[in-house]
Amino acid sequence: MNYSKINFTDIANGYGVRVSIFVSGCTNHCEGCFQPETWDFNYGKEFTQETMDLLLNKLEPKFIQGLTILGGEPMDNPEGTEWIIKETRKKFGNKKDIWVYTGYVLKTLLEKKRTEHIENILSNIDMLVAGPFVLEKKTDIMPFRGSTNQRLIDSELLAECLKKTFCT
């Protein structure tokens, strides 16, 4: 998996001060995407164990509330996304929250893209920001979303949806 950048003090992509990683690779290609260069799976740098160690180190300060994974499209890199989440939970447990942004709606993740990796991601995050960016629905007033169709889905709802075969 490649990534385009890591922000070590981000306040735009979740509550509090966060570390945010922008993974490379996206098949959604939303019109008006703010970083279409991340559509390319080979864009940026390779995410290595050294990168993981740096990411975990930058999450250590008490003022860092958590980690955000966005892209590109984290669900188009499910093995890499799962690895980042697993290592973060191993080191910090629930002391740091984890947010994932996806251009997929939850129904698609649960029905069409559902794999063990996707299930593990959804089972181990605190917030999913789900839905494609829709240029015609662009908003500057809804926190943590680029367009009004995007949903914030917390871990409790994710857990309920994973138990069912269908969830909207």
Short mmCIF file of N, CA and C in Angstrom, two decimals:
data_model
loop_
_atom_site.label_atom_id
_atom_site.label_comp_id
_atom_site.label_asym_id
_atom_site.label_seq_id
_atom_site.Cartn_x
_atom_site.Cartn_y
_atom_site.Cartn_z
N MET A 1 0.85 -1.18 0.00
CA MET A 1 0.00 0.00 0.00
C MET A 1 0.89 1.23 0.00
N ASN A 2 0.45 2.22 -0.74
CA ASN A 2 1.12 3.51 -0.75
C ASN A 2 0.27 4.54 -0.03
N TYR A 3 0.90 5.64 0.35
CA TYR A 3 0.18 6.75 0.96
C TYR A 3 0.72 8.05 0.39
N SER A 4 -0.14 9.07 0.37
CA SER A 4 0.29 10.35 -0.19
C SER A 4 0.91 11.26 0.85
N LYS A 5 0.33 11.25 2.07
CA LYS A 5 0.91 12.09 3.13
C LYS A 5 0.36 11.68 4.48
N ILE A 6 1.07 12.14 5.51
CA ILE A 6 0.61 11.99 6.88
C ILE A 6 0.63 13.37 7.51
N ASN A 7 -0.50 13.78 8.09
CA ASN A 7 -0.56 15.02 8.86
C ASN A 7 -0.44 14.65 10.33
N PHE A 8 0.53 15.22 11.00
CA PHE A 8 0.79 14.85 12.39
C PHE A 8 -0.03 15.65 13.39
N THR A 9 -0.62 16.77 12.98
CA THR A 9 -1.51 17.55 13.84
C THR A 9 -2.65 18.08 12.99
N ASP A 10 -3.66 17.28 12.83
CA ASP A 10 -4.81 17.57 11.97
C ASP A 10 -6.03 17.85 12.85
N ILE A 11 -6.76 18.92 12.57
CA ILE A 11 -7.99 19.21 13.30
C ILE A 11 -9.21 19.22 12.40
N ALA A 12 -9.05 18.83 11.14
CA ALA A 12 -10.14 18.90 10.17
C ALA A 12 -10.86 17.58 9.95
N ASN A 13 -10.28 16.47 10.38
CA ASN A 13 -10.80 15.16 9.99
C ASN A 13 -11.16 14.28 11.18
N GLY A 14 -11.89 14.86 12.12
CA GLY A 14 -12.33 14.16 13.32
C GLY A 14 -12.17 15.05 14.52
N TYR A 15 -12.72 14.60 15.64
CA TYR A 15 -12.67 15.39 16.87
C TYR A 15 -11.25 15.50 17.41
N GLY A 16 -10.92 16.65 17.95
CA GLY A 16 -9.64 16.86 18.61
C GLY A 16 -8.48 16.95 17.63
N VAL A 17 -7.29 16.93 18.18
CA VAL A 17 -6.07 16.92 17.37
C VAL A 17 -5.77 15.47 17.01
N ARG A 18 -5.48 15.23 15.74
CA ARG A 18 -5.35 13.87 15.24
C ARG A 18 -4.11 13.70 14.38
N VAL A 19 -3.73 12.47 14.19
CA VAL A 19 -2.79 12.10 13.15
C VAL A 19 -3.64 11.55 12.02
N SER A 20 -3.42 12.05 10.80
CA SER A 20 -4.20 11.60 9.65
C SER A 20 -3.28 11.07 8.56
N ILE A 21 -3.65 9.91 8.04
CA ILE A 21 -2.91 9.33 6.92
C ILE A 21 -3.82 9.25 5.71
N PHE A 22 -3.30 9.72 4.58
CA PHE A 22 -4.02 9.72 3.32
C PHE A 22 -3.45 8.58 2.46
N VAL A 23 -4.21 7.49 2.36
CA VAL A 23 -3.75 6.34 1.58
C VAL A 23 -3.94 6.61 0.09
N SER A 24 -3.16 5.93 -0.71
CA SER A 24 -3.27 6.07 -2.17
C SER A 24 -4.12 4.95 -2.73
N GLY A 25 -4.81 5.28 -3.81
CA GLY A 25 -5.64 4.31 -4.50
C GLY A 25 -7.10 4.56 -4.25
N CYS A 26 -7.85 4.79 -5.32
CA CYS A 26 -9.29 5.00 -5.21
C CYS A 26 -9.94 4.66 -6.54
N THR A 27 -10.99 3.86 -6.47
CA THR A 27 -11.74 3.53 -7.69
C THR A 27 -13.03 4.34 -7.82
N ASN A 28 -13.34 5.17 -6.82
CA ASN A 28 -14.58 5.95 -6.86
C ASN A 28 -14.53 7.14 -7.80
N HIS A 29 -13.40 7.85 -7.85
CA HIS A 29 -13.18 8.99 -8.74
C HIS A 29 -14.32 10.01 -8.68
N CYS A 30 -14.61 10.51 -7.50
CA CYS A 30 -15.68 11.49 -7.31
C CYS A 30 -15.35 12.79 -8.04
N GLU A 31 -16.34 13.31 -8.76
CA GLU A 31 -16.17 14.60 -9.41
C GLU A 31 -15.93 15.66 -8.35
N GLY A 32 -14.90 16.49 -8.55
CA GLY A 32 -14.60 17.54 -7.60
C GLY A 32 -13.71 17.09 -6.45
N CYS A 33 -13.19 15.88 -6.51
CA CYS A 33 -12.30 15.36 -5.47
C CYS A 33 -11.19 16.37 -5.20
N PHE A 34 -10.87 16.59 -3.90
CA PHE A 34 -9.86 17.59 -3.58
C PHE A 34 -8.43 17.08 -3.75
N GLN A 35 -8.25 15.81 -4.00
CA GLN A 35 -6.91 15.30 -4.29
C GLN A 35 -6.96 14.09 -5.24
N PRO A 36 -7.31 14.34 -6.50
CA PRO A 36 -7.43 13.24 -7.46
C PRO A 36 -6.12 12.50 -7.72
N GLU A 37 -4.99 13.10 -7.36
CA GLU A 37 -3.72 12.39 -7.53
C GLU A 37 -3.68 11.11 -6.70
N THR A 38 -4.48 11.05 -5.63
CA THR A 38 -4.50 9.85 -4.78
C THR A 38 -5.33 8.72 -5.37
N TRP A 39 -5.95 8.92 -6.51
CA TRP A 39 -6.67 7.82 -7.17
C TRP A 39 -5.70 6.73 -7.61
N ASP A 40 -4.48 7.12 -7.94
CA ASP A 40 -3.45 6.20 -8.42
C ASP A 40 -2.91 5.37 -7.24
N PHE A 41 -3.02 4.06 -7.32
CA PHE A 41 -2.56 3.18 -6.25
C PHE A 41 -1.04 3.25 -6.05
N ASN A 42 -0.31 3.71 -7.05
CA ASN A 42 1.15 3.81 -6.96
C ASN A 42 1.62 5.20 -6.56
N TYR A 43 0.71 6.12 -6.32
CA TYR A 43 1.09 7.49 -5.97
C TYR A 43 1.70 7.55 -4.57
N GLY A 44 2.66 8.42 -4.39
CA GLY A 44 3.23 8.67 -3.07
C GLY A 44 4.32 7.70 -2.68
N LYS A 45 4.35 7.39 -1.40
CA LYS A 45 5.41 6.55 -0.82
C LYS A 45 4.83 5.22 -0.35
N GLU A 46 5.69 4.22 -0.29
CA GLU A 46 5.27 2.92 0.21
C GLU A 46 5.09 2.97 1.73
N PHE A 47 4.00 2.40 2.21
CA PHE A 47 3.76 2.32 3.65
C PHE A 47 4.48 1.09 4.17
N THR A 48 5.52 1.32 4.97
CA THR A 48 6.38 0.24 5.45
C THR A 48 6.26 0.12 6.97
N GLN A 49 6.97 -0.85 7.54
CA GLN A 49 7.03 -0.97 9.00
C GLN A 49 7.61 0.30 9.61
N GLU A 50 8.58 0.89 8.94
CA GLU A 50 9.17 2.15 9.41
C GLU A 50 8.11 3.26 9.46
N THR A 51 7.25 3.30 8.44
CA THR A 51 6.16 4.28 8.43
C THR A 51 5.19 4.01 9.57
N MET A 52 4.89 2.73 9.78
CA MET A 52 3.99 2.35 10.87
C MET A 52 4.57 2.80 12.21
N ASP A 53 5.85 2.56 12.42
CA ASP A 53 6.49 2.96 13.67
C ASP A 53 6.43 4.47 13.87
N LEU A 54 6.64 5.24 12.80
CA LEU A 54 6.54 6.69 12.87
C LEU A 54 5.12 7.12 13.22
N LEU A 55 4.15 6.52 12.56
CA LEU A 55 2.74 6.83 12.82
C LEU A 55 2.38 6.58 14.28
N LEU A 56 2.77 5.42 14.80
CA LEU A 56 2.48 5.09 16.20
C LEU A 56 3.20 6.03 17.16
N ASN A 57 4.41 6.41 16.84
CA ASN A 57 5.16 7.36 17.66
C ASN A 57 4.46 8.72 17.70
N LYS A 58 3.95 9.17 16.58
CA LYS A 58 3.28 10.47 16.51
C LYS A 58 1.93 10.46 17.20
N LEU A 59 1.36 9.27 17.43
CA LEU A 59 0.09 9.16 18.15
C LEU A 59 0.28 9.19 19.67
N GLU A 60 1.51 9.05 20.15
CA GLU A 60 1.77 8.92 21.59
C GLU A 60 1.39 10.12 22.46
N PRO A 61 1.64 11.37 22.04
CA PRO A 61 1.36 12.49 22.95
C PRO A 61 -0.10 12.50 23.43
N LYS A 62 -0.29 12.89 24.68
CA LYS A 62 -1.63 12.91 25.27
C LYS A 62 -2.58 13.84 24.54
N PHE A 63 -2.05 14.91 23.93
CA PHE A 63 -2.93 15.86 23.24
C PHE A 63 -3.46 15.32 21.91
N ILE A 64 -2.92 14.21 21.42
CA ILE A 64 -3.42 13.59 20.19
C ILE A 64 -4.59 12.69 20.57
N GLN A 65 -5.77 13.02 20.05
CA GLN A 65 -6.97 12.25 20.39
C GLN A 65 -7.06 10.95 19.62
N GLY A 66 -6.57 10.94 18.37
CA GLY A 66 -6.72 9.71 17.62
C GLY A 66 -6.14 9.76 16.23
N LEU A 67 -6.51 8.75 15.47
CA LEU A 67 -6.02 8.51 14.12
C LEU A 67 -7.18 8.61 13.14
N THR A 68 -6.93 9.23 11.99
CA THR A 68 -7.89 9.24 10.90
C THR A 68 -7.22 8.66 9.66
N ILE A 69 -7.93 7.74 9.00
CA ILE A 69 -7.45 7.14 7.76
C ILE A 69 -8.41 7.57 6.65
N LEU A 70 -7.87 8.22 5.65
CA LEU A 70 -8.66 8.68 4.52
C LEU A 70 -7.82 8.56 3.27
N GLY A 71 -8.26 9.13 2.19
CA GLY A 71 -7.50 8.86 0.98
C GLY A 71 -7.61 9.90 -0.08
N GLY A 72 -7.44 9.27 -1.20
CA GLY A 72 -7.66 7.94 -1.71
C GLY A 72 -8.91 7.30 -1.09
N GLU A 73 -8.87 6.00 -1.09
CA GLU A 73 -9.99 5.22 -0.56
C GLU A 73 -9.48 4.08 0.32
N PRO A 74 -9.58 4.23 1.64
CA PRO A 74 -9.09 3.18 2.54
C PRO A 74 -9.70 1.81 2.30
N MET A 75 -10.95 1.75 1.84
CA MET A 75 -11.61 0.46 1.64
C MET A 75 -11.19 -0.19 0.32
N ASP A 76 -10.46 0.53 -0.53
CA ASP A 76 -9.85 -0.07 -1.71
C ASP A 76 -8.47 -0.64 -1.37
N ASN A 77 -8.02 -0.41 -0.14
CA ASN A 77 -6.77 -0.95 0.40
C ASN A 77 -7.08 -1.65 1.72
N PRO A 78 -8.00 -2.61 1.74
CA PRO A 78 -8.47 -3.13 3.03
C PRO A 78 -7.39 -3.83 3.86
N GLU A 79 -6.46 -4.52 3.23
CA GLU A 79 -5.42 -5.20 4.01
C GLU A 79 -4.53 -4.18 4.72
N GLY A 80 -4.11 -3.14 4.00
CA GLY A 80 -3.27 -2.11 4.58
C GLY A 80 -3.99 -1.31 5.65
N THR A 81 -5.24 -0.96 5.38
CA THR A 81 -6.04 -0.22 6.35
C THR A 81 -6.24 -1.04 7.61
N GLU A 82 -6.54 -2.31 7.44
CA GLU A 82 -6.72 -3.20 8.60
C GLU A 82 -5.42 -3.29 9.42
N TRP A 83 -4.28 -3.36 8.75
CA TRP A 83 -2.99 -3.45 9.45
C TRP A 83 -2.75 -2.21 10.31
N ILE A 84 -3.00 -1.04 9.75
CA ILE A 84 -2.82 0.21 10.50
C ILE A 84 -3.71 0.22 11.73
N ILE A 85 -4.97 -0.16 11.57
CA ILE A 85 -5.92 -0.17 12.69
C ILE A 85 -5.49 -1.20 13.74
N LYS A 86 -5.11 -2.38 13.29
CA LYS A 86 -4.71 -3.45 14.22
C LYS A 86 -3.50 -3.03 15.05
N GLU A 87 -2.51 -2.44 14.43
CA GLU A 87 -1.30 -2.01 15.14
C GLU A 87 -1.59 -0.85 16.09
N THR A 88 -2.48 0.04 15.68
CA THR A 88 -2.86 1.16 16.54
C THR A 88 -3.60 0.66 17.77
N ARG A 89 -4.54 -0.27 17.59
CA ARG A 89 -5.27 -0.85 18.72
C ARG A 89 -4.33 -1.65 19.63
N LYS A 90 -3.37 -2.36 19.02
CA LYS A 90 -2.43 -3.16 19.82
C LYS A 90 -1.63 -2.25 20.76
N LYS A 91 -1.22 -1.10 20.27
CA LYS A 91 -0.40 -0.20 21.09
C LYS A 91 -1.22 0.64 22.05
N PHE A 92 -2.39 1.13 21.61
CA PHE A 92 -3.13 2.10 22.41
C PHE A 92 -4.47 1.60 22.93
N GLY A 93 -4.90 0.42 22.52
CA GLY A 93 -6.23 -0.05 22.92
C GLY A 93 -7.28 0.96 22.47
N ASN A 94 -8.15 1.34 23.39
CA ASN A 94 -9.18 2.33 23.07
C ASN A 94 -8.82 3.73 23.55
N LYS A 95 -7.56 3.95 23.91
CA LYS A 95 -7.13 5.27 24.39
C LYS A 95 -7.08 6.30 23.27
N LYS A 96 -6.95 5.85 22.04
CA LYS A 96 -6.97 6.72 20.86
C LYS A 96 -8.13 6.27 19.99
N ASP A 97 -8.96 7.23 19.54
CA ASP A 97 -10.06 6.83 18.66
C ASP A 97 -9.57 6.76 17.22
N ILE A 98 -10.30 6.00 16.42
CA ILE A 98 -9.93 5.79 15.02
C ILE A 98 -11.14 6.11 14.14
N TRP A 99 -10.91 7.01 13.19
CA TRP A 99 -11.92 7.36 12.20
C TRP A 99 -11.44 6.88 10.84
N VAL A 100 -12.38 6.43 9.99
CA VAL A 100 -12.08 6.06 8.61
C VAL A 100 -13.08 6.78 7.71
N TYR A 101 -12.56 7.42 6.67
CA TYR A 101 -13.39 8.04 5.65
C TYR A 101 -13.47 7.11 4.45
N THR A 102 -14.67 6.94 3.90
CA THR A 102 -14.84 6.11 2.70
C THR A 102 -15.84 6.77 1.76
N GLY A 103 -15.61 6.59 0.49
CA GLY A 103 -16.56 7.05 -0.52
C GLY A 103 -17.68 6.05 -0.76
N TYR A 104 -17.63 4.92 -0.09
CA TYR A 104 -18.69 3.92 -0.21
C TYR A 104 -19.76 4.17 0.84
N VAL A 105 -21.00 3.85 0.51
CA VAL A 105 -22.05 3.87 1.51
C VAL A 105 -21.96 2.57 2.30
N LEU A 106 -22.48 2.56 3.51
CA LEU A 106 -22.37 1.40 4.38
C LEU A 106 -22.97 0.15 3.75
N LYS A 107 -24.10 0.29 3.09
CA LYS A 107 -24.75 -0.85 2.44
C LYS A 107 -23.81 -1.54 1.45
N THR A 108 -23.07 -0.78 0.69
CA THR A 108 -22.12 -1.35 -0.26
C THR A 108 -21.01 -2.10 0.46
N LEU A 109 -20.50 -1.52 1.55
CA LEU A 109 -19.45 -2.18 2.32
C LEU A 109 -19.94 -3.50 2.91
N LEU A 110 -21.18 -3.52 3.36
CA LEU A 110 -21.73 -4.71 4.01
C LEU A 110 -22.20 -5.78 3.03
N GLU A 111 -22.58 -5.37 1.83
CA GLU A 111 -23.15 -6.33 0.89
C GLU A 111 -22.22 -6.67 -0.28
N LYS A 112 -21.66 -5.67 -0.93
CA LYS A 112 -20.88 -5.92 -2.14
C LYS A 112 -19.38 -6.05 -1.90
N LYS A 113 -18.86 -5.30 -0.94
CA LYS A 113 -17.41 -5.31 -0.70
C LYS A 113 -17.03 -6.08 0.56
N ARG A 114 -18.01 -6.70 1.20
CA ARG A 114 -17.77 -7.33 2.50
C ARG A 114 -16.78 -8.49 2.39
N THR A 115 -15.71 -8.35 3.15
CA THR A 115 -14.69 -9.39 3.29
C THR A 115 -14.30 -9.42 4.76
N GLU A 116 -13.46 -10.36 5.13
CA GLU A 116 -12.96 -10.40 6.50
C GLU A 116 -12.22 -9.11 6.85
N HIS A 117 -11.46 -8.57 5.89
CA HIS A 117 -10.72 -7.33 6.14
C HIS A 117 -11.68 -6.16 6.40
N ILE A 118 -12.72 -6.05 5.58
CA ILE A 118 -13.70 -4.97 5.77
C ILE A 118 -14.40 -5.13 7.11
N GLU A 119 -14.79 -6.34 7.45
CA GLU A 119 -15.44 -6.59 8.75
C GLU A 119 -14.52 -6.20 9.90
N ASN A 120 -13.24 -6.55 9.81
CA ASN A 120 -12.29 -6.21 10.87
C ASN A 120 -12.10 -4.70 10.98
N ILE A 121 -12.09 -4.01 9.86
CA ILE A 121 -11.99 -2.54 9.88
C ILE A 121 -13.20 -1.96 10.60
N LEU A 122 -14.40 -2.35 10.15
CA LEU A 122 -15.63 -1.79 10.71
C LEU A 122 -15.81 -2.15 12.18
N SER A 123 -15.27 -3.29 12.59
CA SER A 123 -15.40 -3.73 13.99
C SER A 123 -14.44 -3.03 14.94
N ASN A 124 -13.44 -2.36 14.39
CA ASN A 124 -12.39 -1.81 15.24
C ASN A 124 -12.18 -0.32 15.10
N ILE A 125 -13.16 0.37 14.53
CA ILE A 125 -13.07 1.83 14.43
C ILE A 125 -14.16 2.48 15.26
N ASP A 126 -13.96 3.75 15.55
CA ASP A 126 -14.93 4.50 16.35
C ASP A 126 -15.92 5.29 15.51
N MET A 127 -15.50 5.69 14.30
CA MET A 127 -16.38 6.48 13.45
C MET A 127 -16.05 6.19 11.99
N LEU A 128 -17.11 5.98 11.21
CA LEU A 128 -17.00 5.84 9.77
C LEU A 128 -17.68 7.05 9.15
N VAL A 129 -16.98 7.75 8.29
CA VAL A 129 -17.59 8.82 7.50
C VAL A 129 -17.81 8.21 6.13
N ALA A 130 -19.08 7.96 5.79
CA ALA A 130 -19.41 7.14 4.63
C ALA A 130 -20.22 7.89 3.58
N GLY A 131 -19.89 7.62 2.34
CA GLY A 131 -20.61 8.17 1.21
C GLY A 131 -19.68 8.92 0.29
N PRO A 132 -19.99 8.91 -1.00
CA PRO A 132 -19.14 9.61 -1.96
C PRO A 132 -19.26 11.13 -1.80
N PHE A 133 -18.22 11.83 -2.19
CA PHE A 133 -18.33 13.28 -2.28
C PHE A 133 -19.16 13.59 -3.52
N VAL A 134 -20.23 14.37 -3.34
CA VAL A 134 -21.10 14.76 -4.44
C VAL A 134 -20.99 16.27 -4.59
N LEU A 135 -20.40 16.70 -5.69
CA LEU A 135 -20.12 18.12 -5.91
C LEU A 135 -21.36 18.99 -5.77
N GLU A 136 -22.50 18.51 -6.28
CA GLU A 136 -23.75 19.28 -6.22
C GLU A 136 -24.27 19.42 -4.78
N LYS A 137 -23.78 18.59 -3.87
CA LYS A 137 -24.21 18.63 -2.47
C LYS A 137 -23.10 19.11 -1.54
N LYS A 138 -22.12 19.78 -2.11
CA LYS A 138 -20.98 20.27 -1.33
C LYS A 138 -21.46 21.16 -0.19
N THR A 139 -20.82 21.01 0.97
CA THR A 139 -21.18 21.81 2.13
C THR A 139 -19.93 22.25 2.88
N ASP A 140 -20.03 23.42 3.46
CA ASP A 140 -18.97 23.92 4.33
C ASP A 140 -19.45 24.01 5.77
N ILE A 141 -20.70 23.62 6.02
CA ILE A 141 -21.25 23.81 7.36
C ILE A 141 -21.47 22.51 8.14
N MET A 142 -21.33 21.37 7.50
CA MET A 142 -21.50 20.10 8.20
C MET A 142 -20.13 19.59 8.63
N PRO A 143 -19.88 19.49 9.92
CA PRO A 143 -18.56 19.07 10.38
C PRO A 143 -18.14 17.71 9.81
N PHE A 144 -16.89 17.66 9.37
CA PHE A 144 -16.21 16.43 8.96
C PHE A 144 -16.77 15.80 7.69
N ARG A 145 -17.58 16.53 6.94
CA ARG A 145 -18.13 16.01 5.69
C ARG A 145 -17.97 17.04 4.59
N GLY A 146 -17.75 16.56 3.38
CA GLY A 146 -17.60 17.45 2.25
C GLY A 146 -18.89 17.70 1.50
N SER A 147 -19.86 16.77 1.64
CA SER A 147 -21.15 16.94 0.98
C SER A 147 -22.25 16.40 1.89
N THR A 148 -23.45 16.93 1.71
CA THR A 148 -24.55 16.65 2.65
C THR A 148 -25.03 15.21 2.65
N ASN A 149 -24.69 14.42 1.65
CA ASN A 149 -25.10 13.02 1.61
C ASN A 149 -24.23 12.12 2.48
N GLN A 150 -23.08 12.61 2.92
CA GLN A 150 -22.17 11.77 3.70
C GLN A 150 -22.67 11.63 5.13
N ARG A 151 -22.50 10.43 5.69
CA ARG A 151 -23.01 10.11 7.03
C ARG A 151 -21.87 9.84 8.01
N LEU A 152 -22.08 10.26 9.25
CA LEU A 152 -21.20 9.88 10.34
C LEU A 152 -21.84 8.67 11.03
N ILE A 153 -21.13 7.55 11.06
CA ILE A 153 -21.68 6.31 11.62
C ILE A 153 -20.75 5.85 12.73
N ASP A 154 -21.28 5.83 13.96
CA ASP A 154 -20.43 5.49 15.11
C ASP A 154 -20.30 3.99 15.29
N SER A 155 -19.42 3.60 16.22
CA SER A 155 -19.09 2.18 16.42
C SER A 155 -20.29 1.36 16.87
N GLU A 156 -21.22 1.95 17.62
CA GLU A 156 -22.39 1.19 18.07
C GLU A 156 -23.27 0.79 16.89
N LEU A 157 -23.52 1.73 15.99
CA LEU A 157 -24.33 1.41 14.81
C LEU A 157 -23.59 0.44 13.90
N LEU A 158 -22.29 0.62 13.75
CA LEU A 158 -21.51 -0.32 12.94
C LEU A 158 -21.62 -1.74 13.50
N ALA A 159 -21.52 -1.88 14.81
CA ALA A 159 -21.62 -3.21 15.44
C ALA A 159 -22.99 -3.83 15.16
N GLU A 160 -24.06 -3.05 15.26
CA GLU A 160 -25.40 -3.57 14.97
C GLU A 160 -25.53 -3.99 13.52
N CYS A 161 -24.99 -3.17 12.62
CA CYS A 161 -25.09 -3.48 11.19
C CYS A 161 -24.29 -4.73 10.83
N LEU A 162 -23.15 -4.94 11.47
CA LEU A 162 -22.35 -6.13 11.19
C LEU A 162 -23.05 -7.41 11.63
N LYS A 163 -23.94 -7.32 12.63
CA LYS A 163 -24.68 -8.50 13.09
C LYS A 163 -25.78 -8.89 12.10
N LYS A 164 -26.26 -7.93 11.34
CA LYS A 164 -27.34 -8.17 10.39
C LYS A 164 -26.76 -8.42 9.02
N THR A 165 -27.57 -8.94 8.13
CA THR A 165 -27.13 -9.10 6.75
C THR A 165 -27.44 -7.86 5.93
N PHE A 166 -28.22 -6.94 6.50
CA PHE A 166 -28.57 -5.72 5.78
C PHE A 166 -28.69 -4.56 6.77
N CYS A 167 -28.18 -3.43 6.40
CA CYS A 167 -28.27 -2.23 7.22
C CYS A 167 -28.20 -1.03 6.29
N THR A 168 -29.01 -0.03 6.53
CA THR A 168 -28.97 1.16 5.66
C THR A 168 -28.18 2.26 6.27
#
